[in-house]
Amino acid sequence: ANMASAFNSPPTSSCSAAGGRCSAIDEVSEEEELRLALIASQPQVGEAEGIDSIAAEYADNEQFRECAVSLGSKLGYTGVRRMRPDGSCFYRGWLWALLRHMSQGKVRTPPREVHPILGPSEPSASGSSAGGAAAASGVGSRAASAPSPRAPAAAAAAAAAAPAMPPPGSAAAGCETSSSSPSAVALPSTLPLATSAQAVYERLVGLHAGAVPRLAAAGLEPLVVEDFAAAFGEMLMTLPGSDPDVATALLSADMDSMYLLVMVRYLASAGVAEAAHALAPLLAAEAVSEGGGGGGGGHGSGSGSAGSISAYRRGRVEGTSAEADHVAIACLSAVTGVPVAVVSLSASGSPGVTVFPAGASAESAPVHLLLRPGHYDVLTRE
C-alpha cells in the first residue's frame, strides 16, 4: 500500500466492529499500532531510485519541485536511497553511505602494527569475500535476547515549532522532527579528516580498537558496549574484498542492523560527552525551553548543565527511535573526522548544504544526506 495514502486514511478499527463502544484512547492506540506496522513494513534500505523521483513528490508544489530538480541539475546527484522512517534514518543512512563508499573503494585490511585490534584473523584478498559473508551472518546469529542498549530515559519532547517546509506524502512518517537547523552547531574534529575509502576504513578500525574504554570513559556500561562493539568489528572485517551490495545486506536484517546502529549512536553519545563544555549552554537552554529544567540522570551526572548533557544523551541520542538532530550529527562527525554533507530543500529554488564537521567541504564528504522534516535519505552520484 502507498505509504502516504495509508498514513492519511483512517485505520480499520475494532471499535467499529464492537458497535462503536470504544474510547478515544483505544482509537489512538490502534492508529499508532497501524502506523508502526506500516513503518516496519518498509525496507531498511530502499532500492536505488533516480534523483527525479524526489521532484515527482512535489508535483503540486512548484517552488519545492524546482528545488528538488536542482539536486540533479545544480548539485550533480543522480540517485537516492530511501531509509526506513523509524527514527534511525540518519544513522542508517550515514552507515550505509560509508559501507558503500568503503566497499566500492576496495579497502585493504590495515597492518596490525597500525591497528592491532581487528579480530582474531585478517581476511586475505582471496578469501575475504567468503569470510566476510560468514562474519556478516555471525552478527545476525546473536539471539534476540542478547543484551540490549541500556534503557534510555523517555525521549525529550519534540520541538514545538513545525518545520517551514511541508513534507511530501511519506517523507517524515515515524521520525522525530529535529529541533533546529542542522547548521546550528559547529564542532571541529580534532582528527585529520578522513575522506578516501581507505582512510575512512582505517579511521573506523581505529575507533573500534579503542571503543570500549572510550565509551566507558563517557559513562556507558562496558558490559553492554562490548556486544555492540564486537558486532561493529565483525562488520569491518567483512569489507576487504566485499561487493558494494554488502552495505545493503548488512543493514537489511533487523537484528544485524540494530547492533550496528546502536554502536553508531554510542559513538555520537561519546562525542556529546567529550564536547560537553561547549554544548552545555545550548542544551541547558533547550531543556529550559522544553520544560525540562536542565535536570536529568545517568552517566554518573548530577544536575544543572551536566544533567542536561546526560538527559540529552539518553533521550535524544541513545534512544533507539530518537532521530538525530544537529548536535548529534556534529558530535558524530567530530568523533570520526568523517565529513557529512546534509542537503535541505527550501522554497528558494536552491538546496541548502551544511557540512559537518566544521571546516570540511561538501566536495570531499563521503556521506551525502537529503534532509526533509524529520527524515534523512541518502543522495548518490553513481
Short mmCIF file of C-alpha atoms in Angstrom, two decimals:
data_model
loop_
_atom_site.label_atom_id
_atom_site.label_comp_id
_atom_site.label_asym_id
_atom_site.label_seq_id
_atom_site.Cartn_x
_atom_site.Cartn_y
_atom_site.Cartn_z
CA ALA A 1 0.00 0.00 0.00
CA ASN A 2 1.14 3.53 -0.72
CA MET A 3 2.74 4.97 2.44
CA ALA A 4 1.19 8.42 2.00
CA SER A 5 -2.35 7.19 1.47
CA ALA A 6 -2.04 4.66 4.27
CA PHE A 7 -0.94 7.30 6.73
CA ASN A 8 -3.65 9.73 5.67
CA SER A 9 -6.53 7.25 5.74
CA PRO A 10 -8.25 6.21 8.98
CA PRO A 11 -7.32 2.79 10.36
CA THR A 12 -9.74 -0.08 10.40
CA SER A 13 -10.96 -0.03 13.96
CA SER A 14 -12.15 -2.92 16.07
CA CYS A 15 -14.18 -0.26 17.86
CA SER A 16 -16.49 -0.14 14.84
CA ALA A 17 -16.97 -3.87 14.99
CA ALA A 18 -17.88 -3.54 18.65
CA GLY A 19 -20.69 -1.17 17.81
CA GLY A 20 -18.68 1.94 18.45
CA ARG A 21 -18.35 1.33 22.19
CA CYS A 22 -14.70 2.32 22.31
CA SER A 23 -12.75 5.12 23.96
CA ALA A 24 -10.71 7.74 22.15
CA ILE A 25 -7.60 6.23 23.79
CA ASP A 26 -8.36 2.87 22.17
CA GLU A 27 -8.73 4.52 18.77
CA VAL A 28 -5.46 6.40 19.14
CA SER A 29 -3.72 3.21 20.21
CA GLU A 30 -5.00 1.34 17.16
CA GLU A 31 -3.93 4.18 14.88
CA GLU A 32 -0.46 4.15 16.41
CA GLU A 33 -0.20 0.38 16.01
CA LEU A 34 -1.12 0.69 12.35
CA ARG A 35 1.40 3.50 11.85
CA LEU A 36 4.20 1.46 13.43
CA ALA A 37 3.25 -1.63 11.43
CA LEU A 38 3.42 0.36 8.19
CA ILE A 39 6.82 1.74 9.11
CA ALA A 40 8.13 -1.75 9.95
CA SER A 41 6.92 -2.99 6.57
CA GLN A 42 9.23 -0.59 4.75
CA PRO A 43 12.70 -1.87 3.76
CA GLN A 44 15.52 -0.64 5.96
CA VAL A 45 17.34 0.46 2.80
CA GLY A 46 15.35 1.06 -0.35
CA GLU A 47 16.29 0.18 -3.90
CA ALA A 48 18.23 2.69 -5.96
CA GLU A 49 15.96 5.35 -7.48
CA GLY A 50 16.68 8.14 -9.93
CA ILE A 51 17.02 11.62 -8.45
CA ASP A 52 13.96 12.72 -10.43
CA SER A 53 11.81 10.65 -8.06
CA ILE A 54 12.28 13.37 -5.43
CA ALA A 55 10.95 16.09 -7.72
CA ALA A 56 7.97 13.87 -8.58
CA GLU A 57 6.88 14.04 -4.94
CA TYR A 58 6.41 17.81 -5.29
CA ALA A 59 4.35 17.85 -8.47
CA ASP A 60 1.80 20.12 -6.76
CA ASN A 61 4.33 22.47 -5.18
CA GLU A 62 6.24 24.36 -7.86
CA GLN A 63 8.74 26.02 -5.52
CA PHE A 64 9.89 22.82 -3.87
CA ARG A 65 9.70 20.88 -7.13
CA GLU A 66 12.15 23.37 -8.66
CA CYS A 67 14.45 22.93 -5.67
CA ALA A 68 14.22 19.14 -5.95
CA VAL A 69 15.06 19.29 -9.66
CA SER A 70 18.21 21.26 -8.81
CA LEU A 71 19.50 18.33 -6.75
CA GLY A 72 20.49 16.85 -10.10
CA SER A 73 20.87 19.89 -12.34
CA LYS A 74 22.91 22.02 -9.91
CA LEU A 75 24.43 19.62 -7.37
CA GLY A 76 25.04 16.63 -9.64
CA TYR A 77 23.24 13.95 -7.67
CA THR A 78 21.94 11.10 -9.79
CA GLY A 79 20.09 8.90 -7.33
CA VAL A 80 18.55 8.44 -3.92
CA ARG A 81 18.32 5.56 -1.47
CA ARG A 82 15.37 5.87 0.87
CA MET A 83 15.87 4.85 4.51
CA ARG A 84 13.16 3.34 6.69
CA PRO A 85 11.46 6.25 8.55
CA ASP A 86 11.73 4.72 12.02
CA GLY A 87 13.82 7.34 13.82
CA SER A 88 17.17 5.75 12.89
CA CYS A 89 17.18 7.06 9.32
CA PHE A 90 20.17 9.38 9.84
CA TYR A 91 22.33 6.72 11.50
CA ARG A 92 21.29 4.09 8.96
CA GLY A 93 21.95 6.44 6.03
CA TRP A 94 25.31 7.53 7.48
CA LEU A 95 26.48 3.94 7.92
CA TRP A 96 25.09 2.72 4.59
CA ALA A 97 26.85 5.52 2.71
CA LEU A 98 30.16 4.75 4.42
CA LEU A 99 29.86 0.99 3.86
CA ARG A 100 29.10 1.63 0.20
CA HIS A 101 32.00 4.09 -0.07
CA MET A 102 34.47 1.66 1.52
CA SER A 103 33.37 -1.41 -0.43
CA GLN A 104 33.42 0.47 -3.73
CA GLY A 105 36.90 1.73 -2.85
CA LYS A 106 38.23 -1.84 -2.39
CA VAL A 107 39.65 -1.22 1.06
CA ARG A 108 42.53 -3.30 2.41
CA THR A 109 42.99 -4.63 5.92
CA PRO A 110 45.31 -2.27 7.83
CA PRO A 111 48.59 -3.69 9.19
CA ARG A 112 48.32 -4.98 12.76
CA GLU A 113 51.08 -2.65 13.87
CA VAL A 114 48.87 0.28 12.84
CA HIS A 115 45.56 -1.04 14.15
CA PRO A 116 46.21 -4.05 16.38
CA ILE A 117 42.60 -4.88 17.30
CA LEU A 118 40.62 -6.01 14.29
CA GLY A 119 39.78 -9.55 15.30
CA PRO A 120 41.47 -12.95 15.64
CA SER A 121 42.46 -13.16 11.97
CA GLU A 122 42.87 -10.91 8.97
CA PRO A 123 40.93 -11.75 5.79
CA SER A 124 43.15 -12.24 2.77
CA ALA A 125 42.43 -10.71 -0.62
CA SER A 126 41.40 -14.09 -1.97
CA GLY A 127 39.38 -15.29 0.98
CA SER A 128 37.82 -12.16 2.35
CA SER A 129 34.54 -12.46 0.50
CA ALA A 130 33.67 -15.86 1.94
CA GLY A 131 34.98 -14.88 5.35
CA GLY A 132 33.04 -11.64 5.17
CA ALA A 133 29.80 -13.44 4.45
CA ALA A 134 30.38 -15.72 7.42
CA ALA A 135 31.13 -12.78 9.67
CA ALA A 136 28.07 -10.93 8.45
CA SER A 137 25.85 -13.90 9.20
CA GLY A 138 27.53 -14.19 12.58
CA VAL A 139 26.24 -10.79 13.60
CA GLY A 140 22.70 -11.90 12.88
CA SER A 141 23.18 -15.18 14.77
CA ARG A 142 23.02 -13.34 18.09
CA ALA A 143 19.88 -14.28 19.97
CA ALA A 144 17.18 -11.68 20.14
CA SER A 145 17.60 -11.83 23.92
CA ALA A 146 21.21 -10.60 23.74
CA PRO A 147 21.99 -7.58 25.90
CA SER A 148 20.05 -4.62 24.54
CA PRO A 149 21.06 -0.96 24.68
CA ARG A 150 20.87 0.43 28.15
CA ALA A 151 17.25 1.52 28.56
CA PRO A 152 17.22 5.27 27.87
CA ALA A 153 15.10 7.75 29.71
CA ALA A 154 11.96 8.91 27.95
CA ALA A 155 12.83 10.85 24.82
CA ALA A 156 12.75 14.61 25.16
CA ALA A 157 9.67 16.29 23.75
CA ALA A 158 9.74 17.09 20.04
CA ALA A 159 10.27 20.71 19.11
CA ALA A 160 7.10 22.76 19.22
CA ALA A 161 7.85 24.72 16.08
CA ALA A 162 6.87 22.93 12.89
CA PRO A 163 9.41 22.94 10.02
CA ALA A 164 8.84 25.60 7.40
CA MET A 165 8.85 23.11 4.54
CA PRO A 166 5.79 20.87 4.23
CA PRO A 167 6.75 17.19 3.96
CA PRO A 168 5.81 15.18 0.89
CA GLY A 169 3.32 12.39 1.30
CA SER A 170 5.52 9.92 3.16
CA ALA A 171 8.73 11.76 3.89
CA ALA A 172 8.66 12.09 7.65
CA ALA A 173 6.46 9.25 8.84
CA GLY A 174 7.81 7.82 12.08
CA CYS A 175 10.68 10.26 12.53
CA GLU A 176 11.12 12.97 15.11
CA THR A 177 11.49 16.48 13.76
CA SER A 178 14.88 17.99 14.52
CA SER A 179 14.64 20.86 16.96
CA SER A 180 16.68 23.34 14.96
CA SER A 181 18.66 23.90 11.82
CA PRO A 182 21.49 21.42 11.16
CA SER A 183 23.86 24.38 10.90
CA ALA A 184 23.24 25.46 14.50
CA VAL A 185 26.32 23.71 15.97
CA ALA A 186 29.82 23.84 14.50
CA LEU A 187 32.26 21.47 16.22
CA PRO A 188 35.66 20.93 14.58
CA SER A 189 37.18 17.47 14.60
CA THR A 190 40.46 17.03 16.45
CA LEU A 191 41.35 14.32 13.91
CA PRO A 192 42.57 14.78 10.33
CA LEU A 193 39.55 14.49 8.05
CA ALA A 194 39.10 11.02 6.56
CA THR A 195 37.56 11.11 3.09
CA SER A 196 39.07 8.38 0.87
CA ALA A 197 37.69 4.86 1.22
CA GLN A 198 40.88 3.52 2.80
CA ALA A 199 41.23 6.49 5.16
CA VAL A 200 37.63 6.08 6.33
CA TYR A 201 38.16 2.35 6.84
CA GLU A 202 41.30 2.81 8.88
CA ARG A 203 39.62 5.54 10.93
CA LEU A 204 36.70 3.26 11.81
CA VAL A 205 39.06 0.38 12.58
CA GLY A 206 40.98 2.68 14.90
CA LEU A 207 37.80 3.86 16.60
CA HIS A 208 36.71 0.27 17.07
CA ALA A 209 40.06 -0.65 18.62
CA GLY A 210 39.62 1.85 21.42
CA ALA A 211 35.84 1.95 21.52
CA VAL A 212 35.08 0.12 24.77
CA PRO A 213 37.41 2.15 27.04
CA ARG A 214 36.45 5.38 25.28
CA LEU A 215 32.73 4.76 25.69
CA ALA A 216 33.27 3.65 29.28
CA ALA A 217 35.09 6.92 29.94
CA ALA A 218 31.99 8.66 28.57
CA GLY A 219 29.86 6.90 31.18
CA LEU A 220 28.49 3.95 29.20
CA GLU A 221 28.43 0.48 30.76
CA PRO A 222 31.34 -1.62 29.36
CA LEU A 223 29.47 -4.93 29.61
CA VAL A 224 26.70 -3.52 27.42
CA VAL A 225 29.02 -1.74 25.00
CA GLU A 226 31.18 -4.82 24.34
CA ASP A 227 28.46 -6.67 22.45
CA PHE A 228 27.78 -3.79 20.09
CA ALA A 229 31.48 -3.09 19.61
CA ALA A 230 32.01 -6.74 18.69
CA ALA A 231 29.28 -6.53 16.04
CA PHE A 232 30.88 -3.38 14.67
CA GLY A 233 34.26 -5.14 14.45
CA GLU A 234 32.72 -8.07 12.60
CA MET A 235 31.17 -5.63 10.15
CA LEU A 236 34.58 -4.08 9.48
CA MET A 237 36.09 -7.50 8.83
CA THR A 238 33.57 -8.13 6.04
CA LEU A 239 34.67 -5.14 3.96
CA PRO A 240 38.06 -6.02 2.37
CA GLY A 241 37.25 -7.71 -0.93
CA SER A 242 33.50 -7.38 -0.49
CA ASP A 243 30.93 -6.42 -3.11
CA PRO A 244 29.31 -2.96 -2.79
CA ASP A 245 25.98 -4.67 -2.13
CA VAL A 246 27.34 -5.68 1.29
CA ALA A 247 26.18 -2.27 2.56
CA THR A 248 22.53 -3.09 1.93
CA ALA A 249 22.92 -6.69 3.09
CA LEU A 250 24.40 -5.71 6.45
CA LEU A 251 21.66 -3.17 7.14
CA SER A 252 18.65 -5.10 5.89
CA ALA A 253 18.26 -7.60 8.74
CA ASP A 254 16.65 -6.16 11.85
CA MET A 255 18.92 -7.80 14.45
CA ASP A 256 22.14 -7.19 12.48
CA SER A 257 21.40 -3.55 11.88
CA MET A 258 20.17 -2.93 15.41
CA TYR A 259 23.59 -3.81 16.83
CA LEU A 260 25.41 -1.66 14.27
CA LEU A 261 23.14 1.37 14.60
CA VAL A 262 23.29 1.29 18.39
CA MET A 263 27.09 1.34 18.16
CA VAL A 264 26.96 4.41 15.90
CA ARG A 265 24.61 6.08 18.39
CA TYR A 266 27.07 5.29 21.19
CA LEU A 267 29.89 6.95 19.24
CA ALA A 268 27.72 10.04 18.80
CA SER A 269 26.82 9.96 22.50
CA ALA A 270 30.50 9.81 23.44
CA GLY A 271 31.07 12.79 21.18
CA VAL A 272 28.42 14.72 23.10
CA ALA A 273 30.11 13.84 26.39
CA GLU A 274 33.52 14.89 25.06
CA ALA A 275 32.13 18.22 23.83
CA ALA A 276 30.09 18.81 26.98
CA HIS A 277 31.81 22.07 27.87
CA ALA A 278 30.93 23.61 24.50
CA LEU A 279 27.43 22.13 24.34
CA ALA A 280 26.22 22.63 27.90
CA PRO A 281 24.88 26.19 27.46
CA LEU A 282 22.95 25.22 24.31
CA LEU A 283 21.46 22.03 25.75
CA ALA A 284 20.62 23.69 29.07
CA ALA A 285 18.77 26.43 27.19
CA GLU A 286 16.89 23.84 25.12
CA ALA A 287 15.97 21.89 28.26
CA VAL A 288 14.53 25.02 29.86
CA SER A 289 12.60 25.97 26.71
CA GLU A 290 11.12 22.45 26.55
CA GLY A 291 10.21 22.49 30.23
CA GLY A 292 12.93 20.05 31.28
CA GLY A 293 14.53 22.42 33.75
CA GLY A 294 18.02 21.21 32.90
CA GLY A 295 17.78 18.13 35.11
CA GLY A 296 18.50 14.54 34.26
CA GLY A 297 20.27 11.46 35.43
CA GLY A 298 22.51 8.64 34.39
CA HIS A 299 26.04 8.66 33.05
CA GLY A 300 27.12 9.45 36.58
CA SER A 301 25.94 13.04 36.33
CA GLY A 302 24.08 15.25 38.73
CA SER A 303 22.04 18.30 37.96
CA GLY A 304 22.44 21.56 36.06
CA SER A 305 24.37 21.58 32.81
CA ALA A 306 25.78 18.10 33.47
CA GLY A 307 22.23 16.84 33.89
CA SER A 308 21.22 18.48 30.60
CA ILE A 309 24.03 16.67 28.81
CA SER A 310 23.05 13.37 30.40
CA ALA A 311 19.36 13.79 29.62
CA TYR A 312 20.13 14.77 26.05
CA ARG A 313 22.39 11.74 25.51
CA ARG A 314 19.85 9.31 26.89
CA GLY A 315 16.75 10.73 25.29
CA ARG A 316 17.97 12.26 22.04
CA VAL A 317 20.98 10.17 21.01
CA GLU A 318 20.98 6.72 22.61
CA GLY A 319 17.23 6.16 22.39
CA THR A 320 16.74 3.76 19.50
CA SER A 321 13.85 5.71 17.98
CA ALA A 322 15.32 9.17 18.58
CA GLU A 323 16.08 10.98 15.34
CA ALA A 324 19.44 12.68 15.02
CA ASP A 325 19.48 16.45 15.36
CA HIS A 326 22.19 19.00 14.60
CA VAL A 327 24.04 18.34 17.87
CA ALA A 328 24.23 14.56 17.37
CA ILE A 329 25.38 14.96 13.75
CA ALA A 330 28.06 17.47 14.71
CA CYS A 331 29.33 15.24 17.52
CA LEU A 332 29.42 12.05 15.43
CA SER A 333 31.29 13.91 12.69
CA ALA A 334 33.75 15.35 15.19
CA VAL A 335 34.41 11.96 16.79
CA THR A 336 35.01 10.19 13.47
CA GLY A 337 36.52 13.00 11.43
CA VAL A 338 34.39 11.79 8.50
CA PRO A 339 32.67 14.68 6.66
CA VAL A 340 28.90 14.60 6.15
CA ALA A 341 27.03 16.87 3.73
CA VAL A 342 23.39 17.50 4.67
CA VAL A 343 21.28 18.86 1.81
CA SER A 344 17.97 20.58 2.64
CA LEU A 345 15.19 21.57 0.25
CA SER A 346 13.73 25.05 0.51
CA ALA A 347 11.25 27.32 -1.23
CA SER A 348 14.09 29.48 -2.59
CA GLY A 349 14.67 27.16 -5.53
CA SER A 350 18.18 26.21 -4.40
CA PRO A 351 19.01 23.46 -1.89
CA GLY A 352 20.89 24.41 1.26
CA VAL A 353 24.04 22.42 2.03
CA THR A 354 25.50 22.12 5.53
CA VAL A 355 28.75 20.20 6.05
CA PHE A 356 29.97 18.59 9.26
CA PRO A 357 32.44 18.74 10.96
CA ALA A 358 33.35 22.42 10.88
CA GLY A 359 35.93 23.15 8.20
CA ALA A 360 35.06 20.22 5.90
CA SER A 361 33.88 20.64 2.32
CA ALA A 362 30.89 19.09 0.58
CA GLU A 363 33.09 18.00 -2.33
CA SER A 364 35.19 15.78 -0.08
CA ALA A 365 32.35 14.33 2.03
CA PRO A 366 31.79 10.57 1.56
CA VAL A 367 28.28 10.87 3.06
CA HIS A 368 25.55 12.97 1.41
CA LEU A 369 22.12 13.01 3.03
CA LEU A 370 18.88 14.65 1.95
CA LEU A 371 17.07 16.20 4.90
CA ARG A 372 13.35 16.80 4.86
CA PRO A 373 11.34 17.46 8.02
CA GLY A 374 12.50 14.83 10.47
CA HIS A 375 13.79 12.39 7.86
CA TYR A 376 17.02 11.59 6.02
CA ASP A 377 17.63 9.70 2.78
CA VAL A 378 20.98 9.07 1.05
CA LEU A 379 21.92 11.02 -2.07
CA THR A 380 24.20 9.25 -4.53
CA ARG A 381 26.30 10.01 -7.60
CA GLU A 382 26.55 6.57 -9.15
#
